[in-house]
Coordinates of C-alpha atoms in Angstrom, one line a residue:
Chain A
A1 CA -6.6 77.7 6.0
Q2 CA -9.6 75.6 5.9
S3 CA -10.1 73.2 2.9
V4 CA -12.3 70.6 1.7
T5 CA -11.4 67.8 -0.7
Q6 CA -13.8 65.7 -2.4
P7 CA -11.7 63.2 -4.2
D8 CA -14.2 61.6 -6.6
I9 CA -15.5 63.8 -9.3
H10 CA -17.9 61.3 -10.6
I11 CA -19.2 57.9 -9.1
T12 CA -21.5 55.6 -10.8
V13 CA -23.5 53.0 -8.9
S14 CA -26.2 50.6 -9.7
E15 CA -29.3 51.2 -8.3
G16 CA -29.7 49.3 -5.1
A17 CA -26.1 49.1 -4.6
S18 CA -24.4 50.6 -1.5
L19 CA -22.8 54.2 -1.8
E20 CA -19.9 55.9 -0.1
L21 CA -18.9 59.4 -1.0
R22 CA -15.5 60.6 0.3
C23 CA -14.8 63.8 2.0
N24 CA -11.6 65.1 3.8
Y25 CA -11.1 68.4 5.5
S26 CA -8.2 70.5 6.6
Y27 CA -8.6 72.3 9.9
G28 CA -6.8 72.8 13.2
A29 CA -9.6 71.9 15.6
T30 CA -12.9 70.1 15.3
P31 CA -15.0 71.7 12.5
Y32 CA -18.8 71.7 11.9
L33 CA -19.4 69.4 9.0
F34 CA -22.3 69.3 6.6
W35 CA -23.4 67.3 3.5
Y36 CA -25.5 69.0 0.9
V37 CA -27.3 67.5 -2.3
Q38 CA -27.8 69.5 -5.4
S39 CA -30.2 68.1 -8.0
P40 CA -29.7 69.7 -11.4
G41 CA -30.9 73.2 -11.6
Q42 CA -32.0 73.4 -8.1
G43 CA -30.5 74.7 -5.0
L44 CA -28.8 72.8 -2.2
Q45 CA -30.6 70.7 0.5
L46 CA -29.0 69.8 3.5
L47 CA -28.6 66.2 4.1
L48 CA -27.0 66.1 7.6
K49 CA -24.6 67.8 9.7
Y50 CA -22.1 67.1 12.4
F51 CA -21.4 69.6 15.3
S52 CA -20.4 67.4 18.3
G53 CA -21.2 64.3 20.1
D54 CA -21.9 60.8 18.2
T55 CA -19.7 60.5 15.2
L56 CA -22.2 58.5 13.3
V57 CA -24.8 61.1 12.0
Q58 CA -28.3 60.2 10.5
G59 CA -29.7 62.4 7.8
I60 CA -32.6 62.7 5.5
K61 CA -33.5 60.2 2.8
G62 CA -31.4 57.4 4.3
F63 CA -28.0 59.0 4.6
E64 CA -25.5 58.8 7.2
A65 CA -22.0 60.2 7.8
E66 CA -19.4 59.1 10.0
F67 CA -16.8 61.7 11.5
K68 CA -13.1 60.4 11.9
R69 CA -10.9 62.7 13.5
S70 CA -7.9 60.6 12.9
Q71 CA -8.4 60.5 9.2
S72 CA -10.0 64.1 9.0
S73 CA -12.6 62.4 7.1
F74 CA -16.7 62.9 6.9
N75 CA -17.7 60.1 4.4
L76 CA -21.3 59.9 3.3
R77 CA -23.1 56.4 2.9
K78 CA -26.3 55.0 1.9
P79 CA -26.9 51.4 2.1
S80 CA -29.2 51.0 -1.0
V81 CA -29.1 53.7 -3.7
H82 CA -32.3 54.9 -5.4
W83 CA -32.5 56.4 -9.1
S84 CA -33.6 59.7 -7.3
D85 CA -30.4 59.9 -5.6
A86 CA -28.7 60.9 -8.7
A87 CA -27.3 64.5 -8.1
E88 CA -24.4 66.3 -7.0
Y89 CA -23.1 66.1 -3.6
F90 CA -21.2 68.7 -1.7
C91 CA -19.3 68.3 1.7
A92 CA -18.8 71.7 3.6
V93 CA -16.8 72.7 6.7
R94 CA -17.2 75.6 8.9
A95 CA -15.1 76.6 11.9
S96 CA -17.0 76.3 15.0
R97 CA -17.0 80.1 15.9
S98 CA -17.4 81.1 12.1
Y99 CA -20.2 81.4 9.6
K100 CA -18.4 80.9 6.3
L101 CA -19.0 77.6 4.9
I102 CA -16.2 76.2 2.7
F103 CA -17.2 73.8 0.0
G104 CA -15.6 71.0 -1.6
S105 CA -15.9 70.7 -5.5
G106 CA -18.7 68.2 -5.3
T107 CA -19.0 64.5 -6.5
R108 CA -21.6 63.8 -9.2
L109 CA -23.4 60.5 -8.6
L110 CA -25.2 58.8 -11.3
V111 CA -27.3 55.8 -10.9
R112 CA -27.5 52.9 -13.1
P113 CA -30.9 51.2 -13.6
Chain B
N1 CA -43.2 77.7 5.7
A2 CA -41.7 79.2 2.8
G3 CA -38.1 78.5 2.5
V4 CA -35.5 80.9 1.0
M5 CA -36.8 82.6 -2.2
Q6 CA -34.6 83.8 -4.8
N7 CA -35.7 85.8 -8.1
P8 CA -35.4 85.8 -10.8
R9 CA -34.3 82.0 -11.3
H10 CA -32.8 82.8 -14.6
L11 CA -31.6 86.1 -15.7
V12 CA -29.7 86.9 -19.0
R13 CA -27.7 90.2 -19.6
R14 CA -25.5 91.4 -22.3
R15 CA -22.0 92.6 -21.5
G16 CA -22.0 96.0 -19.7
Q17 CA -25.6 95.7 -18.4
E18 CA -26.4 95.6 -14.6
A19 CA -27.8 92.4 -12.9
R20 CA -29.8 92.5 -9.8
L21 CA -30.3 89.4 -7.8
R22 CA -33.0 89.2 -5.0
C23 CA -33.0 87.0 -1.9
S24 CA -35.9 86.6 0.8
P25 CA -34.7 84.7 3.7
M26 CA -36.6 82.1 5.8
K27 CA -39.4 83.7 8.1
G28 CA -37.7 84.6 11.4
H29 CA -34.1 84.6 9.7
S30 CA -32.0 87.7 9.8
H31 CA -28.7 86.6 8.6
V32 CA -28.1 86.3 4.7
Y33 CA -25.2 84.8 2.9
W34 CA -24.5 84.9 -0.8
Y35 CA -22.3 82.3 -2.5
R36 CA -21.3 82.0 -6.1
Q37 CA -20.9 78.7 -8.1
L38 CA -18.9 78.8 -11.1
P39 CA -19.3 76.0 -13.6
E40 CA -18.1 72.6 -12.6
E41 CA -16.9 74.2 -9.0
G42 CA -18.1 74.1 -5.6
L43 CA -19.9 77.2 -3.9
K44 CA -17.4 80.2 -3.0
F45 CA -18.6 82.6 -0.2
M46 CA -19.3 86.0 -1.2
V47 CA -20.7 88.2 1.4
Y48 CA -22.4 87.9 4.8
L49 CA -25.2 90.5 5.9
Q50 CA -27.5 91.3 8.6
K51 CA -30.4 93.5 8.7
E52 CA -29.0 97.1 7.3
N53 CA -25.3 95.6 7.9
I54 CA -22.6 94.3 6.1
I55 CA -20.8 91.9 8.3
D56 CA -18.2 90.2 6.0
E57 CA -17.7 91.0 2.3
S58 CA -14.1 89.6 2.0
G59 CA -15.4 87.0 -0.9
M60 CA -16.7 89.7 -3.0
P61 CA -14.9 91.2 -5.9
K62 CA -13.9 94.7 -5.0
E63 CA -15.2 96.4 -8.1
R64 CA -18.7 96.1 -9.6
F65 CA -20.1 94.1 -7.1
S66 CA -22.4 95.3 -4.1
A67 CA -24.9 94.0 -1.6
E68 CA -27.4 95.0 0.8
F69 CA -30.0 93.8 3.3
P70 CA -32.3 96.4 3.8
K71 CA -34.5 96.9 7.0
E72 CA -37.5 96.3 4.8
G73 CA -37.5 94.0 1.9
P74 CA -35.1 91.5 0.4
S75 CA -31.3 91.2 0.2
I76 CA -30.0 92.3 -3.2
L77 CA -27.0 91.5 -5.0
R78 CA -26.1 94.0 -7.4
I79 CA -23.3 93.4 -10.3
Q80 CA -22.6 96.3 -12.4
Q81 CA -21.3 96.2 -16.0
V82 CA -21.5 92.4 -16.2
V83 CA -18.7 90.6 -18.0
R84 CA -18.9 87.0 -19.3
G85 CA -16.8 85.7 -16.4
D86 CA -19.8 86.7 -14.0
S87 CA -21.9 83.9 -15.7
A88 CA -22.5 81.7 -12.6
A89 CA -25.1 80.6 -10.2
Y90 CA -25.7 82.6 -7.4
F91 CA -26.8 81.2 -4.1
C92 CA -28.3 83.0 -1.2
A93 CA -28.6 81.3 2.3
S94 CA -30.0 82.4 5.4
S95 CA -29.9 81.5 9.2
Q96 CA -31.5 82.6 12.6
T97 CA -28.0 83.4 14.0
G98 CA -24.6 83.6 12.6
Q99 CA -23.6 80.4 13.6
E100 CA -26.7 78.3 12.9
T101 CA -27.3 75.9 10.2
Q102 CA -27.7 78.0 6.6
Y103 CA -30.5 77.1 4.5
F104 CA -30.2 77.7 0.7
G105 CA -32.4 79.2 -1.9
P106 CA -32.8 77.7 -5.4
G107 CA -30.2 80.0 -6.7
T108 CA -30.3 82.7 -9.7
R109 CA -28.4 81.4 -12.9
L110 CA -27.0 84.4 -14.7
L111 CA -25.8 84.2 -18.2
V112 CA -23.9 87.1 -19.4
L113 CA -23.8 87.2 -23.5

């Protein structure tokens, strides 16, 4: 069965510092991978997605993620965090021929001034 | 272009009442998905519908929950005889086809007293 693990429940970084949020998945073949962001009381906004091709994916708001098949990981990165990035981040996986998104439990990002 | 719309945004019900949650997909999208987010957890798939058809309801509790997506009008998630454990955020997503990216609405936060 597919599963997604986000090992960090909370992460706190200073504004301007770099950020990496971890995501590991379990799936037999190459899945489709997604990162969504959820601001307090809001819905989910798609940051980026990986289906195939270049393993470094660029997204909105200056985020990028790298797919590493050997490590079953799809970590999200940003070189310089802004206070407005404080939110909850969800990694999700979907089988290539499926429609069902499997979500991790999320990582809450706090940004120190 | 309007995104996925959900209403109401907040709903308070007493135990035993019925809750009706509505979702209007993005323009041009005919595939709708419902997910539930319990407090401090990621989203869990409930049901996948196309116009007038339920494609997959494997994530939906067998009793008290039902969903529909009529030919005209929004998709409806209906919860009968609500219990406190139904308190959660319910998100709707839509896509053009069953294997395209899902775009999420702002969610309906249900509180059962």
